[in-house]
Coordinates of C-alpha atoms in Angstrom, one line a residue:
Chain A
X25 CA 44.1 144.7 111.9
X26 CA 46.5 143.3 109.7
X27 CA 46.4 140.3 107.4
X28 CA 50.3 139.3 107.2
X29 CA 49.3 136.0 104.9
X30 CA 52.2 136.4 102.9
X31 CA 55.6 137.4 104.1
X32 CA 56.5 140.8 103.1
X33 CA 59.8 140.4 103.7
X34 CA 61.6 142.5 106.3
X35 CA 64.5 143.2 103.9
X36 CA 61.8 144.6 101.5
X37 CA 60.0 146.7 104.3
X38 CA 63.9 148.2 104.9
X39 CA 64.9 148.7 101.6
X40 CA 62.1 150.9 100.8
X41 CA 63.5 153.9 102.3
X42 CA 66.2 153.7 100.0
X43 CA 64.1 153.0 97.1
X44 CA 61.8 156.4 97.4
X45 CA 65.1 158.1 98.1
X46 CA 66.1 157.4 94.6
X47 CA 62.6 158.0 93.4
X48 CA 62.1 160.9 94.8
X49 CA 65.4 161.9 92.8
X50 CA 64.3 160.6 89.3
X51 CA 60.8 162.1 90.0
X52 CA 62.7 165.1 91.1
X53 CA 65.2 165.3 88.1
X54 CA 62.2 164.8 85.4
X55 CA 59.9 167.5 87.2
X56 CA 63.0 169.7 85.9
X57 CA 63.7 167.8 82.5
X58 CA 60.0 168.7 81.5
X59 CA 60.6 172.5 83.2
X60 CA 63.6 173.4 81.0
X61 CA 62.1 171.2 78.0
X62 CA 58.9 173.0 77.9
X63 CA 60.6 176.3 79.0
X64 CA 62.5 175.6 75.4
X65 CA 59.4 173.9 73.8
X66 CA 60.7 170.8 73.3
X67 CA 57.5 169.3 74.8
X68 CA 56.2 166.9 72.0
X69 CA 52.6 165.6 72.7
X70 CA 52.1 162.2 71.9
X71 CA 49.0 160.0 71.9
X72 CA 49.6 158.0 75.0
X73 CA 47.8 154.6 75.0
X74 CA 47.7 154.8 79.1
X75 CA 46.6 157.6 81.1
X76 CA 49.0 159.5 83.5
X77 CA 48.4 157.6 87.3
X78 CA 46.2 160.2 88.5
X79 CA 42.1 158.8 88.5
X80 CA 40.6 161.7 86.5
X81 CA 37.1 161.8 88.8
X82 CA 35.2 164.6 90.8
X83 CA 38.0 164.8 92.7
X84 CA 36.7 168.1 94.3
X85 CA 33.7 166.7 95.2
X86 CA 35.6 163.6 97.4
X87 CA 37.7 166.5 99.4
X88 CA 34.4 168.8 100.1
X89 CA 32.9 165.4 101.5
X90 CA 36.1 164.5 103.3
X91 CA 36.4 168.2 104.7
X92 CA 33.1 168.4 106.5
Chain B
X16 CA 26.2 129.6 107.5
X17 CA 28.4 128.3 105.1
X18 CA 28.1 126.0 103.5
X19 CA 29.1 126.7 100.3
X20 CA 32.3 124.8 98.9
X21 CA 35.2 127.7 98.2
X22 CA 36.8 128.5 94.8
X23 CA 40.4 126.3 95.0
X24 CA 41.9 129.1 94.3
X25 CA 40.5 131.0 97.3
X26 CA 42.6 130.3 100.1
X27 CA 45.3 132.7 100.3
X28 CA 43.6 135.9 102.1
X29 CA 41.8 134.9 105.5
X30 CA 39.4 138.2 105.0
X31 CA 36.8 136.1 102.7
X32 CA 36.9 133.9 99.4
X33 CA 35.2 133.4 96.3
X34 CA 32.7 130.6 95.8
X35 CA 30.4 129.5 92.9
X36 CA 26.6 129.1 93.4
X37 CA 24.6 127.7 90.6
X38 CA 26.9 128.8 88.0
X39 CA 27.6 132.0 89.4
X40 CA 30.8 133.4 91.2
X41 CA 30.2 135.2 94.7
X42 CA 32.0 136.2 97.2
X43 CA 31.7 136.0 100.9
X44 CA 33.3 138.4 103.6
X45 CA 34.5 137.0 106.6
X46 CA 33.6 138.9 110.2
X47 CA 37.4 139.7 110.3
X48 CA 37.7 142.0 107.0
X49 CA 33.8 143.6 108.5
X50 CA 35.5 146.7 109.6
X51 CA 37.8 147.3 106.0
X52 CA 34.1 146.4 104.0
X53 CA 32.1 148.4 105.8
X54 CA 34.5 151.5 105.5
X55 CA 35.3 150.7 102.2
X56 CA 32.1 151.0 101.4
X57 CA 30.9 153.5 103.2
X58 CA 32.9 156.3 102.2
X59 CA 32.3 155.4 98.6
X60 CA 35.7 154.3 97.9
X61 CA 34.1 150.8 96.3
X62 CA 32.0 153.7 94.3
X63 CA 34.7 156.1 92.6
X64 CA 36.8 152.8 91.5
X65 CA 34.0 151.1 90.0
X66 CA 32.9 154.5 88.4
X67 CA 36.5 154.8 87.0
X68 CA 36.1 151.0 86.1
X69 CA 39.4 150.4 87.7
X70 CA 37.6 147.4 89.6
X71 CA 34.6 144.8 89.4
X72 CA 31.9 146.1 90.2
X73 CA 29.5 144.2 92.8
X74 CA 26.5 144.0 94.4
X75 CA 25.9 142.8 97.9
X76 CA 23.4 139.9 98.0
X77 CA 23.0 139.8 102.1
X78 CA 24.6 140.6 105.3
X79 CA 24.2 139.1 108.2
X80 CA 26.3 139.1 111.8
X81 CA 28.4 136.3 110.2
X82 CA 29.1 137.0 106.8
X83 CA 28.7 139.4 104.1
X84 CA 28.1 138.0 100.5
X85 CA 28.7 140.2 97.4
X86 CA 27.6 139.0 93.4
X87 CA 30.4 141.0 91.6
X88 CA 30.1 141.5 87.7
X89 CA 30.5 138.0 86.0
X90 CA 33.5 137.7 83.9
X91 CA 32.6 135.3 81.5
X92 CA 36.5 133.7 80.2
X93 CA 39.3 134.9 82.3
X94 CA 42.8 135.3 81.2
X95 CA 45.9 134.9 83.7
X96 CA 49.2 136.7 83.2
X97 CA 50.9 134.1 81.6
X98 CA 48.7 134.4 78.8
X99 CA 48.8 138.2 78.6
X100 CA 51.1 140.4 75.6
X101 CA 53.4 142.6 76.5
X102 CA 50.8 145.5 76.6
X103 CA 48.4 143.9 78.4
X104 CA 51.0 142.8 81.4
X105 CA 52.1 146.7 81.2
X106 CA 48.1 148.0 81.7
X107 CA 47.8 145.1 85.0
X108 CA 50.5 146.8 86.3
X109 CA 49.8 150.3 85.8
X110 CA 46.5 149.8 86.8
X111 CA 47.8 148.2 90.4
X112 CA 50.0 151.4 90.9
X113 CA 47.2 153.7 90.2
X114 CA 44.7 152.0 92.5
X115 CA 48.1 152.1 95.5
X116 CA 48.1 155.7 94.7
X117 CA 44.1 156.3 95.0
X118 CA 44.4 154.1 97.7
X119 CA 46.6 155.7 99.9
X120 CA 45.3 159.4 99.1
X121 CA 42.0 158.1 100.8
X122 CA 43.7 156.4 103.8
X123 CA 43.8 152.4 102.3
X124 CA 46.4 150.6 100.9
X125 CA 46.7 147.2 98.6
X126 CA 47.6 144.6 101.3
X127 CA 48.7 142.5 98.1
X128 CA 49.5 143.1 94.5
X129 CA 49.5 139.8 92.7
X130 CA 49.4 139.9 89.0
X131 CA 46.4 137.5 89.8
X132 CA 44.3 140.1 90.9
X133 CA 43.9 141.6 88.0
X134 CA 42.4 140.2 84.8
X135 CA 40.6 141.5 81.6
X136 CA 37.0 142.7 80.9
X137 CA 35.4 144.4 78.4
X138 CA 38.3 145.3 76.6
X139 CA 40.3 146.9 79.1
X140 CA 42.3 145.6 82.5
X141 CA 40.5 145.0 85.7
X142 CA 40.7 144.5 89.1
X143 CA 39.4 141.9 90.6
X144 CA 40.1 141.1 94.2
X145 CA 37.7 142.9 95.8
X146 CA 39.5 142.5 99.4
X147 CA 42.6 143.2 98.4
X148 CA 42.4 146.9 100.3
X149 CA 43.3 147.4 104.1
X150 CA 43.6 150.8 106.5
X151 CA 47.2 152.4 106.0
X152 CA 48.6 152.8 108.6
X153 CA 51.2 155.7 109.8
X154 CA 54.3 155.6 107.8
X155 CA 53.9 151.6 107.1
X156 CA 56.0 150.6 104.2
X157 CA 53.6 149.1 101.2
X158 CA 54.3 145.2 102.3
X159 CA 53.0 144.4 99.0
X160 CA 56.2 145.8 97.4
X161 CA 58.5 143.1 96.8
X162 CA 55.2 141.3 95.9
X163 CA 54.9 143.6 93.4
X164 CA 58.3 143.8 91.9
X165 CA 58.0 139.8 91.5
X166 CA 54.8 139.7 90.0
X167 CA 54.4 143.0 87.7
X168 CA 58.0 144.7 87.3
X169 CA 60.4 141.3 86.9
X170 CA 58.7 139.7 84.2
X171 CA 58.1 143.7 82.1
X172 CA 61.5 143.9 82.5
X173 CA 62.9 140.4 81.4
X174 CA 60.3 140.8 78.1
X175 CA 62.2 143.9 77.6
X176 CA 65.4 142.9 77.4
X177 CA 65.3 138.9 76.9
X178 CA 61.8 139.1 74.6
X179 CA 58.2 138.2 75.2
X180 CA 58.2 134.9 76.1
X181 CA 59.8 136.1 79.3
X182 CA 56.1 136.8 80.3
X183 CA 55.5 133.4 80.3
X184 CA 57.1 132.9 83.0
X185 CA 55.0 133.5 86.0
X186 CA 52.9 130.0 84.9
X187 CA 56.4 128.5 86.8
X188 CA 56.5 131.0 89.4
X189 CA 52.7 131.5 90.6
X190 CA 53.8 133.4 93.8
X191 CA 56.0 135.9 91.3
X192 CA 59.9 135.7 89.6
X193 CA 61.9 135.1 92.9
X194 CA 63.8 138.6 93.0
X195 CA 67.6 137.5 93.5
X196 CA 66.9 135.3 90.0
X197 CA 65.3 138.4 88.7
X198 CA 68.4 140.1 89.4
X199 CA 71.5 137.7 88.2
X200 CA 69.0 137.7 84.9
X201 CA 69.0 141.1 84.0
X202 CA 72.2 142.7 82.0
X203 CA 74.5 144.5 83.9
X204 CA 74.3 147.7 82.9
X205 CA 70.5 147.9 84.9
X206 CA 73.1 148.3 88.2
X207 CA 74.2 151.3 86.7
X208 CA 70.4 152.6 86.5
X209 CA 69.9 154.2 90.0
X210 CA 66.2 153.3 89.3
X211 CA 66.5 149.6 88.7
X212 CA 69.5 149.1 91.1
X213 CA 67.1 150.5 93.9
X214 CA 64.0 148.4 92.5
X215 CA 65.6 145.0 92.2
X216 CA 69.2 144.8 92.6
X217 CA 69.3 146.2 96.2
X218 CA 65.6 144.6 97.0
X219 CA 67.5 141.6 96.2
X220 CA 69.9 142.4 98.3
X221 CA 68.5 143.5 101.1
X222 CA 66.3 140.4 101.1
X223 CA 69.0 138.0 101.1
X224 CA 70.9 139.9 103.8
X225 CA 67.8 140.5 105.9
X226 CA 66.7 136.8 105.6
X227 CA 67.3 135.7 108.9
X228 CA 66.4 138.5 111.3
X229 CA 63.3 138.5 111.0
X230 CA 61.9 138.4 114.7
X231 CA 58.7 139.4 113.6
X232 CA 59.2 143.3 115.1
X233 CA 59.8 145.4 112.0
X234 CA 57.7 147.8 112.6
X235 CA 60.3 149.2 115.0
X236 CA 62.8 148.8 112.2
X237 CA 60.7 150.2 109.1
X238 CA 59.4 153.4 108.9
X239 CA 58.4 155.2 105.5
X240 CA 56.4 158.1 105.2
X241 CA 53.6 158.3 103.0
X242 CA 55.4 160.6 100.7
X243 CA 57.9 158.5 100.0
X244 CA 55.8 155.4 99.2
X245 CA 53.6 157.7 97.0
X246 CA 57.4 158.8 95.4
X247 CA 58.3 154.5 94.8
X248 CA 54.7 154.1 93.5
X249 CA 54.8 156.9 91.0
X250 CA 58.1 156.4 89.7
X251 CA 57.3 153.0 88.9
X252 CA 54.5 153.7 86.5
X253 CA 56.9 156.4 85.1
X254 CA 59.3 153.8 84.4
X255 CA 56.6 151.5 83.5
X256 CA 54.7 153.5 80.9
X257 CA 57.6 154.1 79.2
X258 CA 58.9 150.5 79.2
X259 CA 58.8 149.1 75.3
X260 CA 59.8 146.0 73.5
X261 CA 62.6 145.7 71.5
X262 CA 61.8 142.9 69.4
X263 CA 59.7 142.5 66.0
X264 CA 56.8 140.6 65.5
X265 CA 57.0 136.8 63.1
X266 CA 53.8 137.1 62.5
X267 CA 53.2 140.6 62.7
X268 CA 53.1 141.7 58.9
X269 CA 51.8 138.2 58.3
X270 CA 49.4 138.9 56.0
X271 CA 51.4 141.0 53.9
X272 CA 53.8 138.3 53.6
X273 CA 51.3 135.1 53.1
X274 CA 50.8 133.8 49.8
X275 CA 47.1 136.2 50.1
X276 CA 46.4 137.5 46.9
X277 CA 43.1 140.4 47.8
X278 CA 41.0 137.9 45.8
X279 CA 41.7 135.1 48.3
X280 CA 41.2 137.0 51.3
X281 CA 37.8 139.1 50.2
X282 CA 36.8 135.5 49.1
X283 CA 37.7 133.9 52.9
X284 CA 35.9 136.7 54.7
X285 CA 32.7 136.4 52.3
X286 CA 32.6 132.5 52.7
X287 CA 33.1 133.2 57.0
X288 CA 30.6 135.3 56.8
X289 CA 28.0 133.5 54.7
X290 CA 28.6 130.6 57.3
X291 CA 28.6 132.8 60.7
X292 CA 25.3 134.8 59.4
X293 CA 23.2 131.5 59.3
X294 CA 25.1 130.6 62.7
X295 CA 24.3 133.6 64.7
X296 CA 26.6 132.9 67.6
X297 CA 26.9 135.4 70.6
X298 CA 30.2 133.7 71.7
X299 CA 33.0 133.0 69.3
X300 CA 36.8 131.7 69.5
X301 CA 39.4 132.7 67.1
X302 CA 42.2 130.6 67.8
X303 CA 45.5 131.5 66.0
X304 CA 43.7 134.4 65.0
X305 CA 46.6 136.5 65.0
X306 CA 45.8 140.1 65.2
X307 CA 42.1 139.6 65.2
X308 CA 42.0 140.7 61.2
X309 CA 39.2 137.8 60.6
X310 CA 37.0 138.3 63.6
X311 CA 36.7 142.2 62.4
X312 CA 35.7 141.3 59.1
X313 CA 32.8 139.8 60.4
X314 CA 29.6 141.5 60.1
X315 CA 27.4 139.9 62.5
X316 CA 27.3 141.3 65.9
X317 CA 28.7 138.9 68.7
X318 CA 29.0 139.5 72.4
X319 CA 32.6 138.3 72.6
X320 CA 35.0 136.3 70.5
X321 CA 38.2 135.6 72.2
X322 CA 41.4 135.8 69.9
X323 CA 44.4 133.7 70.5
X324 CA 47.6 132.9 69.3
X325 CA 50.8 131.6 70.0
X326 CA 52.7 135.2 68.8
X327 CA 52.7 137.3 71.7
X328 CA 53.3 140.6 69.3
X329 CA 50.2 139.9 66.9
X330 CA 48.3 139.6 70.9
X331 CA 49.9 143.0 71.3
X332 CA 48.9 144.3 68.3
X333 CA 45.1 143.6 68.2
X334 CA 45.1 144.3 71.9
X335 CA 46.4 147.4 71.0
X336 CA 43.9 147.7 67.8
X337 CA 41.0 146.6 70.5
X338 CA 41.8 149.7 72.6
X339 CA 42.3 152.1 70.0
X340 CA 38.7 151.4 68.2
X341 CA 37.3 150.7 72.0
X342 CA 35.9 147.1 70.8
X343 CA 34.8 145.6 74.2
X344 CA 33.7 142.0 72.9
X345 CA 37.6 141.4 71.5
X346 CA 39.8 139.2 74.2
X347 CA 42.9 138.7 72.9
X348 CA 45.5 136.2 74.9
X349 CA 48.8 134.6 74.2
X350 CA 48.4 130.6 74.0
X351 CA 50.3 127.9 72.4
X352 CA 47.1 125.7 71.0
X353 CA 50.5 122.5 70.9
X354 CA 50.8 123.2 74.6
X355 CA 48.3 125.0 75.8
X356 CA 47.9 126.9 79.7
X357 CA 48.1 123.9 82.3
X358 CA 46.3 123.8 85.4
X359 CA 49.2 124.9 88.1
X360 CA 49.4 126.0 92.0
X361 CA 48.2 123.9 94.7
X362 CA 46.6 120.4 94.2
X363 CA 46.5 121.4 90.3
X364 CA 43.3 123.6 91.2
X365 CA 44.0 127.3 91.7
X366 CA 44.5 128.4 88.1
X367 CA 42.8 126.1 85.9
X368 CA 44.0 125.1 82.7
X369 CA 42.7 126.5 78.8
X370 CA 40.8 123.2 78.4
X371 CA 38.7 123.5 81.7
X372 CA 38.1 127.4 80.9
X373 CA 37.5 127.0 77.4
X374 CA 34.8 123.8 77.8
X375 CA 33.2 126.1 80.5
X376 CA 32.7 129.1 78.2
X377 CA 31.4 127.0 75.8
X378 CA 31.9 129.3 72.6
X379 CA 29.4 128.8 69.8
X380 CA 31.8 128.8 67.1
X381 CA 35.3 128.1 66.8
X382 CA 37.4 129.6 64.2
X383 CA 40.6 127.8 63.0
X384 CA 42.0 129.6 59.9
X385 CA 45.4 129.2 58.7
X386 CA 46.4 126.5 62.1
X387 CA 45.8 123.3 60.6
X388 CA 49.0 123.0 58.6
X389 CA 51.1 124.2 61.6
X390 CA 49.4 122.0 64.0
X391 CA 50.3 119.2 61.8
X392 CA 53.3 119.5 60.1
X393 CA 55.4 121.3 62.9
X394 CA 53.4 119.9 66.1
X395 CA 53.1 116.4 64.1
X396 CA 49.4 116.0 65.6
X397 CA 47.3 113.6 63.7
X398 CA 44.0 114.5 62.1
X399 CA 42.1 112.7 64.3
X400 CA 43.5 114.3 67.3
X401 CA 43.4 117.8 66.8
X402 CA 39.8 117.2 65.9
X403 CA 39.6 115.5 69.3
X404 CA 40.3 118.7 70.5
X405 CA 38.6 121.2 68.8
X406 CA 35.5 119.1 69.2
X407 CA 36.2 119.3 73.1
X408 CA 35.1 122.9 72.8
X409 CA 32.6 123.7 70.3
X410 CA 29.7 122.5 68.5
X411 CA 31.0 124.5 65.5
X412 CA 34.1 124.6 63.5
X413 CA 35.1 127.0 61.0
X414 CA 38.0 125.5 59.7
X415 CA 40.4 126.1 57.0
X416 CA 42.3 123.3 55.0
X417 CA 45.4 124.4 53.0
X418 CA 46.1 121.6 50.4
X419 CA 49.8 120.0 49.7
X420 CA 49.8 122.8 46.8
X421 CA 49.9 125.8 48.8
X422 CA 53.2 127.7 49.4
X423 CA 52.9 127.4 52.8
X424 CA 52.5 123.8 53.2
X425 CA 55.3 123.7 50.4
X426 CA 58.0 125.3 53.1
X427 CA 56.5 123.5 55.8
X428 CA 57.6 120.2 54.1
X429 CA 60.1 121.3 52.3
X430 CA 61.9 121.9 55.9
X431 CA 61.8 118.9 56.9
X432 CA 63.7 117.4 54.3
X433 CA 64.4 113.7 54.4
X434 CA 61.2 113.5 56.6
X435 CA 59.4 114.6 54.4
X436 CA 57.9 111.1 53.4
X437 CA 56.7 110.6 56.7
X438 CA 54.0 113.2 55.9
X439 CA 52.9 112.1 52.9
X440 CA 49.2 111.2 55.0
X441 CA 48.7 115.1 54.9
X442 CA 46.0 115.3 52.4
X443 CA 42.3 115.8 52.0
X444 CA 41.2 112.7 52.5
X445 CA 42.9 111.9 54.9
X446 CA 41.8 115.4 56.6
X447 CA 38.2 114.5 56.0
X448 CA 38.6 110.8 57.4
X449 CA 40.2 112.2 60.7
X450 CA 37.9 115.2 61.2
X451 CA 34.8 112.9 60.4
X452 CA 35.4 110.9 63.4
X453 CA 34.5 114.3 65.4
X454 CA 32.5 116.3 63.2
X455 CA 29.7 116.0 60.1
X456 CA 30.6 118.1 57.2
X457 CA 28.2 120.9 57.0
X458 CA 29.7 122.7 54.2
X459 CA 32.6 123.5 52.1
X460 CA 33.9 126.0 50.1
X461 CA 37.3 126.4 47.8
X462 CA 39.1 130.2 48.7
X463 CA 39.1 132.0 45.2
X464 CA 42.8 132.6 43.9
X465 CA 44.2 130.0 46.8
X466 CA 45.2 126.2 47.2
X467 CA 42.8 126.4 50.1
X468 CA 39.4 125.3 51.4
X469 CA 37.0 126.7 53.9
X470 CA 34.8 123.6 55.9
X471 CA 32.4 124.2 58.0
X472 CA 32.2 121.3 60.5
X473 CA 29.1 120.6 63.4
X474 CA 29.9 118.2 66.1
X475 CA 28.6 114.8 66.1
X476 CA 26.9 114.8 69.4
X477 CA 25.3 118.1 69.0

């Protein structure tokens, strides 16, 4: 069941394969950046104000629920 | 059933809405989002987000075959995104992507991501639209996308290259910066960023050239596999959390550049402090408070003192302060007290105005230090009105007078030259006469070392 009470736009919907094409490149490209920087240690660690995206949490915990 | 009268701005999403019952905000489910609730719930995805305080928490009040009503966490003053610094706008945003990403790894997605649904509490970004998450489905693009991109993405990116006022403007554009504008706005060399191109110059594209076949069949068209829309939503909060500001603040270093000698300003926090210990107030606003240097001079425990001015970097900067030192009960927000947040969106109801919000949280004590002079002399509002208006809010005024000596007021009249005559009312009596209309004169104090006084003002009524 879908709620469509806002219109996505189709040209949106389309675009998006092209959009994680490119991000899968840039994500791709600075997977490497931080290889050959850190392989050098050029790595600086900076107090970030935000966290990284992933939810720190008993993650482990979720999957052994999810598995059974 | 129901028969409780709906939050005006609750209309959009068919899956429930928001009401208010004797003072406090629910919300109720409707039979059709049952199935989303219930799952949500039931695998405890409701129960990692609220333990990662990533959204409000609730509690459900009853359920019945008809409709589901939950008390979320009350949020005593909220702030839209038009009234938001640069590094509060960033945290919404990064906070959307990260609950997309949690969302899809446990089989949801965001079926929306306004900039609406996310507000702040207790010192930290929030979201707030509890039915905001569906089932993802099978290699579904995320519909919310473009949604996104015109809500979160358009307006970070015009305050980076065209300044922070540029955050401003979603209070025009309630339903998010319309992407083609988004795109003629920003300089050219963003085309030449693969990233950006893809994110807004082709979206735009694509949406104009897609416009009109839209038959209402794109699923057979679209196909994206969860992968990829995990790639687009983590390489926007890469390009997010890196995004900066490139502009300095006016105000910023203001207090190293005011005519503040230590004396005056130890003298100033001792005489707001005498005045706010016999007070005692749980609820406090600061307004043109800068970066919040008063309200953390004050030794008297409060449960929250909202902090705004018109500078959207000295917002940033005791946001950024407020997060560092983890002080919950600090709310900073950008507003302009000589034009201040209007009601906007349909019938003038769905985001309600500063007045409305302001009067409703009812703050104990109002602090206007350093705003008097600037309301007057460059907004040209009378005495008698900007007591009108302060007095619309709070029983209390903390309010400081700088007299035709100080520096400031100096330059402030000195600017405007042959005009200058016409200001010649701006002086103490004529301060006293206007305020006294509003207010009794409780107290007042001269700053030590300064061509300023401190009053402290109780409203007539009260």
């Amino acid at each position: 069941m879908h709620f469509l009470y806002f219109d996505p736009s189709i040209g949106a919907m389309i675009v998006q394969a092209i959009v994680a094409a490119v991000a899968g490149i840039v994500l791709f490209s600075k997977g490497l950046m931080f290889k050959i920087k850190s392989f050098f240690g050029l790595i600086r660690n900076d107090e970030d104000l935000f966290d990284d995206i992933e939810i720190k949490e008993s993650d482990i915990e979720n999957k052994q629920s999810g598995d059974e | 059933m129901t028969s409780n009268k709906r939050h005006p701005s609750s209309f959009r999403d068919p899956s429930g809405y928001i009401f208010n019952k004797n003072g406090v905000v629910k919300r109720l489910i409707k039979p059709v989002y049952f199935k989303q609730y219930t799952s949500l719930k039931e695998t405890g995805f409701f129960d990692k987000l609220f333990q990662n305080q990533l959204l409000i928490p609730h509690k459900e009040e009853r359920s019945s075959a008809t409709e589901i009503v939950l008390v979320p966490e009350q949020i005593p003053f909220i702030t839209y995104p038009y009234e938001w610094s640069f590094l509060q706008y960033k945290e919404a945003a990064l906070l959307t992507l990260k609950i997309q990403k949690f969302a899809l790894e446990h089989g949801y997605t965001l079926k929306d991501a306004s900039a609406f649904n996310v507000t702040f509490h207790n010192g930290q970004a929030m979201f707030i639209d509890t039915l905001s998450f569906d089932f993802y489905k099978d290699n579904e693009p995320w519909r919310a996308y473009k949604q996104f991109i015109g809500h979160f993405l358009g307006p970070l990116l015009l305050a980076h290259y065209h300044g922070s006022q540029s955050l401003n403007l979603l209070s025009n554009f309630i339903d998010g910066i319309p992407i083609s504008m988004l795109s003629s706005m920003l300089p050219f060399k963003t085309r030449l960023n693969p990233f950006l191109y893809s994110n807004v110059h082709l979206l735009s594209k694509f949406e104009k050239k897609h416009n009109d076949d839209d038959h209402g069949d794109f699923k057979k068209q679209t196909h994206l596999s969860k992968k990829a829309q995990l790639n687009i939503v983590t390489a926007l909060y890469g390009y997010i959390k890196k995004l900066t500001l490139s502009e300095h603040s006016e105000w910023g270093d203001y207090y190293n550049k005011t005519n503040y000698s230590h004396d005056a300003f130890t003298s100033k926090s001792s005489i707001i402090n005498k005045w706010i210990k016999s007070l005692e107030p749980l609820t406090i606003i600061d307004v043109g408070g800068n970066d919040g240097k008063f309200i953390r001079q004050i030794g008297h425990n409060f449960t929250q003192a909202l902090v705004c001015d018109i500078d959207s970097n000295a917002v940033d900067f005791n946001y950024k302060t407020a997060k560092v030192n983890h002080e919950k009960n600090i709310q900073p927000f950008v507003l302009d007290v000589l034009n201040p947040t209007a009601d906007i969106g349909f019938n003038n109801e769905e985001r309600a105005s500063f007045i409305k919000r302001i009067k409703k949280f009812n703050p104990d004590v109002t602090m206007a230090l350093a705003v008097i002079h600037h309301m007057t002399l460059t907004g040209n509002i009378p005495f008698n009105m900007s007591a009108q208006f302060f007095a619309s809010f709070s029983r209390f005024l903390i309010i400081e007078f700088p007299t035709r000596k100080d520096s400031w007021v100096k330059r402030l009249l000195d600017v405007k030259r042959d005009f200058k005559d016409h200001f010649g009312f701006y002086d103490l009596d004529n301060f006293i006469s206007g305020y006294s209309e509003f207010f009794e004169i409780q107290d007042q104090i001269p700053v030590d070392n300064s061509e300023r006084i401190m009053f402290l003002l109780r409203r007539k009524d009260a």
